Coordinates of C-alpha atoms in Angstrom, one line a residue:
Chain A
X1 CA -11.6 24.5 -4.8
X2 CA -8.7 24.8 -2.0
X3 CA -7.6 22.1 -0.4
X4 CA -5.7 22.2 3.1
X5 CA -2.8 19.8 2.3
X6 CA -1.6 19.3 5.7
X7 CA 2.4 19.8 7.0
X8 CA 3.6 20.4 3.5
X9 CA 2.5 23.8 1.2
X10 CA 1.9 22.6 -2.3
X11 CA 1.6 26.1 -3.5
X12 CA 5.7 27.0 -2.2
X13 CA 6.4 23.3 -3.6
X14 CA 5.6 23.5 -6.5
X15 CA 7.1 26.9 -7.2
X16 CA 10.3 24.9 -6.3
X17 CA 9.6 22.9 -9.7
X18 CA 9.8 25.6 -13.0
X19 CA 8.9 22.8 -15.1
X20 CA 5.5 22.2 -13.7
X21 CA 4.5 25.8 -14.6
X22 CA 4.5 24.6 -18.3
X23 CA 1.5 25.0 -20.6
X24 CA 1.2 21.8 -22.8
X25 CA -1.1 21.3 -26.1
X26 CA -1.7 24.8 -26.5
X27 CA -3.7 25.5 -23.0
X28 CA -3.6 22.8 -20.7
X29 CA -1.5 22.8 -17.5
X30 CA 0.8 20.0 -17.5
X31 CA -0.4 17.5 -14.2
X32 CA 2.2 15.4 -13.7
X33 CA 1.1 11.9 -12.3
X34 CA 4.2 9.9 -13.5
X35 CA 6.7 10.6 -10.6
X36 CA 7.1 6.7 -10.1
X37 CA 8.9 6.4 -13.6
X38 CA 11.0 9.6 -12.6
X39 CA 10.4 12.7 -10.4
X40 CA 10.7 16.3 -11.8
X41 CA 13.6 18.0 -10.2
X42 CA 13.4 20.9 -7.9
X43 CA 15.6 24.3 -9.1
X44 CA 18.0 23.6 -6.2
X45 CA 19.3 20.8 -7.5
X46 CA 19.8 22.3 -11.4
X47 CA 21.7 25.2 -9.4
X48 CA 23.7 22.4 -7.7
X49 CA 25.1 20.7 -10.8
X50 CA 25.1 24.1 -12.7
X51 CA 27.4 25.6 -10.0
X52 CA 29.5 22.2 -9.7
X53 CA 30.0 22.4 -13.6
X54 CA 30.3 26.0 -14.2
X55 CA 33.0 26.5 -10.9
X56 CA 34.3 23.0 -10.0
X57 CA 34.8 20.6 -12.8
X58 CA 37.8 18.4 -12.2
X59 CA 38.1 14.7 -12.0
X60 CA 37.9 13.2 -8.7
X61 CA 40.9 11.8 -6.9
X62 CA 44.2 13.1 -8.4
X63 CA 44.5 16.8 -10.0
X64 CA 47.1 18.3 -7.1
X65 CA 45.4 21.8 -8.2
X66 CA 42.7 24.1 -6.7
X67 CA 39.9 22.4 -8.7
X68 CA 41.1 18.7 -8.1
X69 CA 40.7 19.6 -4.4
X70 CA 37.4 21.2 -4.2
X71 CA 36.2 18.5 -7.3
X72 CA 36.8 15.8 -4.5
X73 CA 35.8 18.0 -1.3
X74 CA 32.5 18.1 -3.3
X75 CA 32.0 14.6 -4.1
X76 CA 33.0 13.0 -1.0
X77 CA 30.9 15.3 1.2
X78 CA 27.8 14.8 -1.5
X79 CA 27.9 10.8 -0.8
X80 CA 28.4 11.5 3.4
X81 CA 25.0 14.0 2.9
X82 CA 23.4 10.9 0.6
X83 CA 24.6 8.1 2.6
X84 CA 23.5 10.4 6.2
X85 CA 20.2 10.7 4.2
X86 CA 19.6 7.0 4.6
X87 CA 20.9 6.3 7.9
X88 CA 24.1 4.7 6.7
X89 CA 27.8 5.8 7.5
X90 CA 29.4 7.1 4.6
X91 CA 31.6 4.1 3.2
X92 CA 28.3 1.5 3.3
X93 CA 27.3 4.0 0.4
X94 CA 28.2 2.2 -3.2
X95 CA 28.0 5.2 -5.9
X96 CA 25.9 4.0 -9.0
X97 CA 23.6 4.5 -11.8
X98 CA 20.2 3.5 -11.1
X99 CA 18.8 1.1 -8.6
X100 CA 19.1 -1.6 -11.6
X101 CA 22.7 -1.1 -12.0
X102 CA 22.4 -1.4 -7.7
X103 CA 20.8 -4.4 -7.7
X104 CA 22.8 -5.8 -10.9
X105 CA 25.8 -5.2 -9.3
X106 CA 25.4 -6.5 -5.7
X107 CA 24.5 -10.0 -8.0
X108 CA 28.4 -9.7 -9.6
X109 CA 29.8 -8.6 -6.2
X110 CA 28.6 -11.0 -3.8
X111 CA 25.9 -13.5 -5.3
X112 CA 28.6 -14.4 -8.0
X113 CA 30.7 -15.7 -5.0
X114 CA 28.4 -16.7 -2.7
X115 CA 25.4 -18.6 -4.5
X116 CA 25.4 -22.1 -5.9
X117 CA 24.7 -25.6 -6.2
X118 CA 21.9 -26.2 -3.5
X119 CA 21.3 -23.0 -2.5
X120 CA 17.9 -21.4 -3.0
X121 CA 17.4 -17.5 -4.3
X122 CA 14.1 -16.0 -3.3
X123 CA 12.6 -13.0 -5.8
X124 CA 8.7 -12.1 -5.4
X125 CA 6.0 -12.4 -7.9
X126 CA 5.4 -8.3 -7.8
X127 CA 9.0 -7.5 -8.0
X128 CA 10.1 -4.8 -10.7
X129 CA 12.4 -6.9 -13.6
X130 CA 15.1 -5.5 -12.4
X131 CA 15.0 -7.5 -8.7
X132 CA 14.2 -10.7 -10.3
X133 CA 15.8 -11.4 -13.7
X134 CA 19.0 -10.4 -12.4
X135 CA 18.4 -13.4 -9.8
X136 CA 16.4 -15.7 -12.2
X137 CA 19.6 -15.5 -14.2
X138 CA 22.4 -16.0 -11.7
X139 CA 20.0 -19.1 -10.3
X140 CA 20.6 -20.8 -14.4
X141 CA 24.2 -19.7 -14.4
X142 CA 25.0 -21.0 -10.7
X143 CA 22.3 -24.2 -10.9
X144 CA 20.9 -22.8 -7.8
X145 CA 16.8 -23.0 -7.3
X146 CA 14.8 -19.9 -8.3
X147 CA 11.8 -19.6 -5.9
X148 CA 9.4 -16.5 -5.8
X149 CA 7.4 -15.3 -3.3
X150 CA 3.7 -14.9 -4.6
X151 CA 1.5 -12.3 -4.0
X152 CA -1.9 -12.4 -2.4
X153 CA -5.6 -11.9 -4.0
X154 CA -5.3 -8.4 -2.5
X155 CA -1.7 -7.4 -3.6
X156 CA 0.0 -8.4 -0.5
X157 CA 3.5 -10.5 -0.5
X158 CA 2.4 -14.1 0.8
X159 CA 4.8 -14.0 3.8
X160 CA 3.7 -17.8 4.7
X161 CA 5.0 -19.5 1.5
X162 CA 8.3 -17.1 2.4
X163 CA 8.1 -18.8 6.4
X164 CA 8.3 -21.8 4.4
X165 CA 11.0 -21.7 1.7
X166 CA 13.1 -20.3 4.9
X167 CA 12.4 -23.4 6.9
X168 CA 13.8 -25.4 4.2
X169 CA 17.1 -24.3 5.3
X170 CA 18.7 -23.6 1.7
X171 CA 18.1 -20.4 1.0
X172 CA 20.9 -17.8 0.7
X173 CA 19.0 -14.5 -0.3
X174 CA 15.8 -13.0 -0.3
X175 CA 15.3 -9.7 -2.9
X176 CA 12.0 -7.8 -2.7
X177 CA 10.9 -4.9 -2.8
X178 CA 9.8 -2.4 -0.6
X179 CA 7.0 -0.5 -1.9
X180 CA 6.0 -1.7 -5.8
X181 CA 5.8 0.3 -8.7
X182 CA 2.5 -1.5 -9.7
X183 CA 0.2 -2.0 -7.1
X184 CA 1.8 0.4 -5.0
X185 CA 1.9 -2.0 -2.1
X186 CA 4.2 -1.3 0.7
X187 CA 5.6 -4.1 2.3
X188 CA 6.6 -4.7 5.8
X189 CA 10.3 -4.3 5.5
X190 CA 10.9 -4.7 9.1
X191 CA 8.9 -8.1 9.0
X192 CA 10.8 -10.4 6.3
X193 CA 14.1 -9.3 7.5
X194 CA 13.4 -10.4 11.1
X195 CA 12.4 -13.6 9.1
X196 CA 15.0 -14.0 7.2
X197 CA 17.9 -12.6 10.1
X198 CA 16.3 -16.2 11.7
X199 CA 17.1 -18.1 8.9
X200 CA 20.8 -16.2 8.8
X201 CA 19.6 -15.3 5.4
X202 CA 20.7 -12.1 3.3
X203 CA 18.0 -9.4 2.4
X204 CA 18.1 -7.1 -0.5
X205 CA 15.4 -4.2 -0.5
X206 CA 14.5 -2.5 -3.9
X207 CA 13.9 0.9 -2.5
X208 CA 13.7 2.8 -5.6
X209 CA 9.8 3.4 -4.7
X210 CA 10.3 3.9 -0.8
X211 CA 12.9 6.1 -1.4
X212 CA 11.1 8.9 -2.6
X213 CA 8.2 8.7 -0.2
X214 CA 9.5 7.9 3.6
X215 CA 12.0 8.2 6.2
X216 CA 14.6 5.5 5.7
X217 CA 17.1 4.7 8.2
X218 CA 18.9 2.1 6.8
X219 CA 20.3 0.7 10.0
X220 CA 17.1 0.6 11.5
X221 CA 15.4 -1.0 8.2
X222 CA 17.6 -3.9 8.8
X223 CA 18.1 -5.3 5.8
X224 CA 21.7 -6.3 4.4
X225 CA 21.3 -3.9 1.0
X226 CA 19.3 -1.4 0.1
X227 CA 18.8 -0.4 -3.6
X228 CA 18.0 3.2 -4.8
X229 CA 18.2 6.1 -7.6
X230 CA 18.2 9.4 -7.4
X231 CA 16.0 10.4 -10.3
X232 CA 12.7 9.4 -8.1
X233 CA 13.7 11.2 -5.4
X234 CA 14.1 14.9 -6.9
X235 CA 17.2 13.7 -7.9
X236 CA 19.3 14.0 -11.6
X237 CA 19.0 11.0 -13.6
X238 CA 22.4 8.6 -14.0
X239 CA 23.0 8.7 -10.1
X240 CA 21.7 6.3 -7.2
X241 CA 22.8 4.2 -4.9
X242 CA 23.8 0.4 -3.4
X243 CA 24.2 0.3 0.4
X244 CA 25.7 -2.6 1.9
X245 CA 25.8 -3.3 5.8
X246 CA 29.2 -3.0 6.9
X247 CA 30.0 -6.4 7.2
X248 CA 29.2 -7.4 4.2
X249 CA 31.0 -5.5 2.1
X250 CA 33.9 -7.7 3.5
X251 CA 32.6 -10.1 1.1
X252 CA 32.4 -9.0 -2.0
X253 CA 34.7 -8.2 -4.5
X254 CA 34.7 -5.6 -7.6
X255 CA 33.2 -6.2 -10.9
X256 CA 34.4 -3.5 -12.6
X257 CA 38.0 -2.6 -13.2
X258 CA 40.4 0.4 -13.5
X259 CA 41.2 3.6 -12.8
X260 CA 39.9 5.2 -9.0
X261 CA 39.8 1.5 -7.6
X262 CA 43.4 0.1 -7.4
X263 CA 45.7 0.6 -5.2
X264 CA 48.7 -0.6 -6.4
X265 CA 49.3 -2.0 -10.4
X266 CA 52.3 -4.1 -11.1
X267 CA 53.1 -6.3 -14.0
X268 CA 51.9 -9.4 -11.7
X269 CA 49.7 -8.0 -9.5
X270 CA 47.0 -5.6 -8.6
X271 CA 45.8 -4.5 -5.3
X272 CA 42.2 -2.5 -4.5
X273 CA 41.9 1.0 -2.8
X274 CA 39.3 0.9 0.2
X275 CA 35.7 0.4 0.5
X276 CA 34.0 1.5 -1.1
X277 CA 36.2 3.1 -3.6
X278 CA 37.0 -0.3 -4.9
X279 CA 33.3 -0.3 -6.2
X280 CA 33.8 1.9 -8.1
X281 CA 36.1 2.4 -11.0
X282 CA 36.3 4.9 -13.6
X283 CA 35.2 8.8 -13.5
X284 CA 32.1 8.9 -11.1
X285 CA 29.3 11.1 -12.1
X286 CA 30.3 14.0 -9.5
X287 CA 27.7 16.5 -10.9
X288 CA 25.3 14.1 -10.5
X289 CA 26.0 12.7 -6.8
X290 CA 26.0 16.6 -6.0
X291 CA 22.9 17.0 -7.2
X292 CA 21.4 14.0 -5.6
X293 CA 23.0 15.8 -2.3
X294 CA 20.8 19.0 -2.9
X295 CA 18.0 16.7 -3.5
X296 CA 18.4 15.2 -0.3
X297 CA 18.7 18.3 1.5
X298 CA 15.8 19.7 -0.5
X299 CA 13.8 16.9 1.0
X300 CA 15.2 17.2 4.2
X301 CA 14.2 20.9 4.4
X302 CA 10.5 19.2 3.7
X303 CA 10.6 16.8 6.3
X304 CA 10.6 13.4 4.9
X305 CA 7.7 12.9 7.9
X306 CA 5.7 15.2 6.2
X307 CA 6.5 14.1 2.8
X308 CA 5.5 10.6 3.8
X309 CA 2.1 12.0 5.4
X310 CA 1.3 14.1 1.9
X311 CA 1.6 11.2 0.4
X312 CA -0.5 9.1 2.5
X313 CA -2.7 11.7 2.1
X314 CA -2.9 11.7 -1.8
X315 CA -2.8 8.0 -1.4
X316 CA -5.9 7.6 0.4
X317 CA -7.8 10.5 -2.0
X318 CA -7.0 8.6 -5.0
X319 CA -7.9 5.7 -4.1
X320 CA -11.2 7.3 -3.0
X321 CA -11.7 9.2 -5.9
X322 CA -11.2 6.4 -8.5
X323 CA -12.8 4.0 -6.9
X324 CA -15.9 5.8 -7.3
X325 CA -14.9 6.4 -11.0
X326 CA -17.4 4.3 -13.6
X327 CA -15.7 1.8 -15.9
X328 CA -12.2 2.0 -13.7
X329 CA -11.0 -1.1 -11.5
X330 CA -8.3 0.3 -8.9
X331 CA -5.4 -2.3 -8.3
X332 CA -3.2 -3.6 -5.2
X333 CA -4.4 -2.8 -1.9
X334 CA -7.7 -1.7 -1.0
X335 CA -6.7 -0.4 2.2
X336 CA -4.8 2.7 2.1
X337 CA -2.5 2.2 4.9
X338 CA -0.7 -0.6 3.0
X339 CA 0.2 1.4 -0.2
X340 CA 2.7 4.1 -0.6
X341 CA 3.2 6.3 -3.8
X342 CA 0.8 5.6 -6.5
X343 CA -2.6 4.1 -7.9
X344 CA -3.1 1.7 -11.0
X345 CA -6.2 0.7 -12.6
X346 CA -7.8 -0.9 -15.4
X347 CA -10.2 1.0 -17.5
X348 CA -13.0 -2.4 -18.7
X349 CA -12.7 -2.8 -22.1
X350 CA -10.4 0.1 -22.8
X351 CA -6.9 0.0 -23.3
X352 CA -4.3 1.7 -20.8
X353 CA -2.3 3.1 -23.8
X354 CA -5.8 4.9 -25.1
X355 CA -6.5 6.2 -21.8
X356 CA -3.1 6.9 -21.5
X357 CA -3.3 9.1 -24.9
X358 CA -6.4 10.5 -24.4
X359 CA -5.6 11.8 -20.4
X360 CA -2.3 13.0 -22.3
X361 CA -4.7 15.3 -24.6
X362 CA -6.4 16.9 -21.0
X363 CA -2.5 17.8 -20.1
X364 CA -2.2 14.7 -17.4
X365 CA 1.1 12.5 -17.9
X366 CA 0.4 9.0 -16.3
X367 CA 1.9 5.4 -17.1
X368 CA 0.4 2.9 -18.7
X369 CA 2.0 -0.6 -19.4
X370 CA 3.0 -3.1 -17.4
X371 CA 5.2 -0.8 -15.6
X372 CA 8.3 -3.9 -15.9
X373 CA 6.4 -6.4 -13.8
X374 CA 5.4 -8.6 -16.3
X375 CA 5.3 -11.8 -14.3
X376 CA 2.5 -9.5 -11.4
X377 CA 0.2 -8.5 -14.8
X378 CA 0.1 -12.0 -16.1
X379 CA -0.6 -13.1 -12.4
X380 CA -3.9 -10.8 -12.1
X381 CA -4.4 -11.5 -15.9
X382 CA -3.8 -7.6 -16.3
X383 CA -3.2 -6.8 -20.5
X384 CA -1.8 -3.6 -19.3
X385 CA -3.2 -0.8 -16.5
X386 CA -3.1 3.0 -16.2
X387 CA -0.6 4.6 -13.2
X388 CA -1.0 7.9 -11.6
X389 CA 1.6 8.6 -9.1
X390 CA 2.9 11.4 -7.0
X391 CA 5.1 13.1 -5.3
X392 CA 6.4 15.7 -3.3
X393 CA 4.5 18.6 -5.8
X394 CA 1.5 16.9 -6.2
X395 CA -1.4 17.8 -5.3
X396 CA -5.2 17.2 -4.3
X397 CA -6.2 19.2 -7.4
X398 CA -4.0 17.2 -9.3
X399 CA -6.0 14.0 -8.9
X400 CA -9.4 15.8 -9.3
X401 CA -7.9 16.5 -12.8
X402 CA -7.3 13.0 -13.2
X403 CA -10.8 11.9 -12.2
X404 CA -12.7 14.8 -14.8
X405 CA -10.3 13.8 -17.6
X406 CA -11.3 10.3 -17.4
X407 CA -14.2 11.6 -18.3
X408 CA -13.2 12.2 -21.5
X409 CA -12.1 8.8 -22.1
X410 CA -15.6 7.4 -21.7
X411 CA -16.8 10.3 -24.0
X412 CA -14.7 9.1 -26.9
X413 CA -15.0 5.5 -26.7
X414 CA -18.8 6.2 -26.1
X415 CA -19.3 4.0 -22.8
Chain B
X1 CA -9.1 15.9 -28.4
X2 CA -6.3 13.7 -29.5
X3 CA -6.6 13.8 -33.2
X4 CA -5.0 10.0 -32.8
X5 CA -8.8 8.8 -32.0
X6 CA -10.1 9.7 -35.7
X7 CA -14.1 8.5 -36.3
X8 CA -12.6 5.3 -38.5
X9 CA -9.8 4.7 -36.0
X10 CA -12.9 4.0 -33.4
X11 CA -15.2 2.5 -35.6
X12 CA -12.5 -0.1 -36.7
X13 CA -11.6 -0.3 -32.9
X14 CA -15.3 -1.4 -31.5
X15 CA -16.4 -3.4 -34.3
X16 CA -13.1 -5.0 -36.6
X17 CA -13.5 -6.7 -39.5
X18 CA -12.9 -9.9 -39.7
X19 CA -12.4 -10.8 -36.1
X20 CA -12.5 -14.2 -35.5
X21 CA -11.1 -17.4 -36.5
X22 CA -11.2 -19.9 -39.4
X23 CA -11.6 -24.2 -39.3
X24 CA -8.8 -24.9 -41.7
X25 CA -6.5 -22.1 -42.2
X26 CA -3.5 -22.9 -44.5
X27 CA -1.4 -19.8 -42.6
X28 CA -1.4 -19.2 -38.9
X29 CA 0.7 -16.2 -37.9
X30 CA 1.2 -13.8 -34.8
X31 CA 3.6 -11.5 -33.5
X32 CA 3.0 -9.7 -30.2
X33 CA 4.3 -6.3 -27.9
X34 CA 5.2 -7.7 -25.3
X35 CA 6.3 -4.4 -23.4
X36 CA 2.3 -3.1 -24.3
X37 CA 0.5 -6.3 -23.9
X38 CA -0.5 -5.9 -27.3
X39 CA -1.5 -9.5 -29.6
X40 CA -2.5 -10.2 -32.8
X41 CA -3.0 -13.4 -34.1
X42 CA -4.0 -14.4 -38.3
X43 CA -5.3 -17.3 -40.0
X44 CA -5.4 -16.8 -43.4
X45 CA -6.4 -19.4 -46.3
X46 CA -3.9 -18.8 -49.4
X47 CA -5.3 -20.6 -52.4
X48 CA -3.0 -20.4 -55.5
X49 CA -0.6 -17.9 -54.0
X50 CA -3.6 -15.8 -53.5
X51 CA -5.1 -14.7 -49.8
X52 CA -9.1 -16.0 -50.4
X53 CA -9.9 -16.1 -46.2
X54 CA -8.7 -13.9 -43.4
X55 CA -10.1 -13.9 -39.8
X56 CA -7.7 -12.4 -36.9
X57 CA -7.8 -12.7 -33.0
X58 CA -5.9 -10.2 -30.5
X59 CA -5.8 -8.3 -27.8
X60 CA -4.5 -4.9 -27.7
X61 CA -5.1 -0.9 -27.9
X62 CA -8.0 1.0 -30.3
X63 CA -4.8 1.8 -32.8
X64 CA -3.4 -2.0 -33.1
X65 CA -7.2 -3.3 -33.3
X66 CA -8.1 -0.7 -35.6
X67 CA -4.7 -1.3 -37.7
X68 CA -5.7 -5.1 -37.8
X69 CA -9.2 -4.6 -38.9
X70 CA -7.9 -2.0 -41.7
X71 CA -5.1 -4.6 -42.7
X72 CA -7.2 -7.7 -42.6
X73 CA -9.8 -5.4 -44.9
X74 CA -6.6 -4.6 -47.4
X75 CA -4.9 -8.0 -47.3
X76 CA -8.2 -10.0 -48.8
X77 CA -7.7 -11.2 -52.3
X78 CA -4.4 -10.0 -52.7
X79 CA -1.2 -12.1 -53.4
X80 CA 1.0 -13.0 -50.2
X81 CA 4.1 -11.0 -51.8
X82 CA 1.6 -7.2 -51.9
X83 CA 0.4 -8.3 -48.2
X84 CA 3.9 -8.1 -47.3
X85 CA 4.8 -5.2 -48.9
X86 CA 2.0 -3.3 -47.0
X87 CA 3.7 -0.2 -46.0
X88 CA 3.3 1.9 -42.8
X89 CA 2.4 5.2 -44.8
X90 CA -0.5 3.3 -46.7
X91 CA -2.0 2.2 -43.6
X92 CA -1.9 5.5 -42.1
X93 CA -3.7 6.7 -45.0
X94 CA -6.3 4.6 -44.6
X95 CA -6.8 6.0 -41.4
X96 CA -6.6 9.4 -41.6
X97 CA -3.7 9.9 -40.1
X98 CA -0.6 12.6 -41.1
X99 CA 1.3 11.5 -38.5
X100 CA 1.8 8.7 -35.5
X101 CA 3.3 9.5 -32.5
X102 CA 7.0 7.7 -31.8
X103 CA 5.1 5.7 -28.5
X104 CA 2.5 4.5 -30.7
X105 CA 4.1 3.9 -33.7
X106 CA 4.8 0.1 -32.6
X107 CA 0.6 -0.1 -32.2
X108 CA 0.1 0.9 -36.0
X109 CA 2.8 -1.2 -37.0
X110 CA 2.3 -4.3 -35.2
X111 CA -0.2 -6.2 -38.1
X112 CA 2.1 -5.5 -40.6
X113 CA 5.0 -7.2 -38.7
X114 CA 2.4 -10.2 -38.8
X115 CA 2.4 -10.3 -41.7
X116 CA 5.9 -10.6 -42.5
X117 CA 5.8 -13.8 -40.9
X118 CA 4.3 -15.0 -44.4
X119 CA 6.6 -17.5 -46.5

């Protein structure tokens, strides 16, 4: 069966992808429904960091020779394309790892400095572990109160209790995050932060999941930091990004020290280079923020409008499909509209690593586990559940492989 | 199909031996994946450094169920010290299997670190 898959052509995407053209245990077309733990990457960006190696290798900043100069050219115009990407001027644009190292790092750059006795820290009870240990722990080191947002019967954050921990006046932060990597809930960004702006509080948005998925304009989000990494979002692995409102960024202070990020070293002193070079010290990964570049423009050749409606689209026929699916329980919201990105369930009385395992056997890749949010699986008294979840080369078809495979599962354990 | 899911590996899976739990166990001993949600609990009655009793609770995947059935099957009447030693490749050949696959080698092996919770 063809299906019409509206503004975006599946069949030129995924031609984009070589890796998705691989046949796995023996015959079986590899369907890929584990984007939300990292995203294949399109041949333009493998060409980008090829080229950047194979022509351009140099280290950033100092060679006075033909390669120094392009070395740097190339990096500093790949985080102006990545910060442009996301709506933010290019020096807002903190150069990291991973949206953990992101969210880790904002902790040791401002929170370290600017949380403590008194003050309250806000996480939320769907948050990935890495936007609320990082917080659970700077509350026990600073003495400050850890409060966490819960989450509704039907997978929504409960914005009242949040109304309410702001109206105590104490609290100094609130981390969530945008769309979750479990129940696949996207939260209303625009919301909390008016909230919190209110309450002069700052907000910190875990986009690693929105990222992939939407248009983000980062000034137009709001929100005081926004937390990302490349390898969702077509991107290489080892790059992503912390962007910090202007302001802000007058307040904090480097945690890392070194080369890139002085200015001036004396036997007394040490002064910083510039934000947001002073963020960063050592090498940077330049092949990497290059090829996060070409993943940008990659997606911006798409139309992040349309790759937001595809996946609304695959969203909504998921959710459709395995509803209807004997034996499975479909997670988070029920209504469409509210999720971005992916679809969890629980298979009764079956494990999500067997189904896992046996939907591995049919050629399908999906997640099972508790996809790091332990404290949202122990909440819904979830062992463990099952995660199929897309992007930009996914398709339709994909999910109706999905749905006959778990077929298969009922065969073997013999519902 | 995944030759993971062998006849005995189900049959252990959706009916283990010796599930349940015992009045007046002299040993009570668990150990748990956390990062798979995987649990498995023992109470064992050791009678002149001998196992006599073994009943085990837990909640968890076909392979860790079936490894705690197969090991709670294996352990009976032997001394603490052999449950102990119970190696990986034994239990593997109990189940018919040549080899376990690196993400679910934890599963397999998850009774046996129970065990080693024993004096």
């Amino acid at each position: 069966m063809r299906y019409n898959h509206g503004m975006l052509n599946p069949d030129r995407v995924k031609k984009d992808f070589p890796i998705l053209s691989r046949v796995i245990h023996e015959n079986k077309r590899l369907v890929y429904l584990d984007s939300a733990a990292t995203s294949q990457k399109p041949m333009a960006v493998l060409t980008a960091i090829q080229d950047y190696y194979l022509h351009h290798t140099a280290n950033v900043h100092r060679g006075i020779h033909v390669l120094g100069d392009e070395s740097t050219k190339m990096f500093y115009a790949a985080r102006a394309n990545i910060a442009a990407f996301f709506g933010a001027d290019a020096d807002e644009l903190i150069l990291m790892r991973n949206t953990t190292e992101a969210l880790n790092g904002f902790i040791y750059m401002w929170a370290e400095r600017h949380v403590g006795k008194g003050d309250v820290v806000v996480s939320s009870g769907m948050e990935h572990h890495s936007n609320f240990v990082p917080w659970q722990l700077l509350a026990k080191r600073k003495g400050c109160t850890f409060e966490v947002i819960p989450v509704t019967e039907t997978g929504e954050l409960d914005l009242k209790y949040l109304q309410k921990l702001l109206d105590g006046g104490k609290v100094k932060v609130v981390a969530f995050v945008h769309v979750s990597n479990a129940t696949g809930t996207n939260n209303p960004v625009e919301n909390i932060v008016k909230m919190a702006k209110k309450a002069g509080v700052i907000t910190v948005v875990d986009g690693a999941q929105s990222a992939p998925h939407m248009p983000i304009n980062f000034h137009a989000l709001g929100c005081d930091v926004y937390a990302f990494s490349g390898h969702k979002m077509v991107g290489p692995m080892g790059i992503g990004g912390l962007i910090v409102r202007k302001e802000l960024l007058k307040d904090m202070e480097p945690f890392l020290f070194g080369g890139g990020m002085i200015n001036e070293v004396s036997l007394e002193e040490t002064t910083f280079a510039d934000v947001p070079d002073k963020f960063i010290a050592g090498t940077p990964d330049v092949a990497s923020a290059v090829g996060l570049a070409a993943a940008c423009d990659y997606l911006t050749s798409l139309d992040m409008k349309h790759v937001f409606a595809h996946d609304a689209m695959l969203v909504k026929y998921a959710l459709e499909k395995l509803q209807n699916v004997e034996h499975v329980t479909v997670i988070g919201p029920t209504d469409a509209s509210k999720r971005c990105g992916s679809v969890a369930f629980v298979y009764n009385s079956v494990h999500a690593h067997d189904v896992a395992q046996i939907l591995d056997s049919e050629g399908i890749a999906v997640r099972s586990g508790h996809h790091c949010t332990m404290p949202l699986h122990k909440r819904f008294g979830w062992a463990a559940t099952t995660r199929a979840s897309f992007n930009v080369y996914t398709t339709k078809e994909d999910i109706d492989a999905l749905v006959l495979a778990l077929q298969k599962v009922k065969e073997v354990f013999k519902k | 199909m995944s030759d993971l899911y062998q006849e005995v590996i189900l049959d252990h899976a959706q009916h283990p031996h010796n599930f349940g739990s015992l009045e007046h166990p002299t040993h009570t001993i668990k150990d748990a994946n956390a990062s798979c949600g995987d649990m498995v609990e023992m109470y064992l009655v050791v009678k002149n450094g001998k196992i006599t009793d073994v009943k085990w609770r837990g909640i968890g995947c076909a392979i860790s169920t079936a490894s705690a059935s197969m090991v709670s099957d294996l352990i009976k009447g032997k001394s603490i010290a052999s449950a102990k030693a119970l190696t990986k490749e034994k239990l593997m050949k109990e189940m018919g299997l040549d080899e376990i696959l690196p993400t679910r080698e934890k599963c397999l092996v998850l009774p046996l670190r129970v065990l080693q919770h024993l004096p």
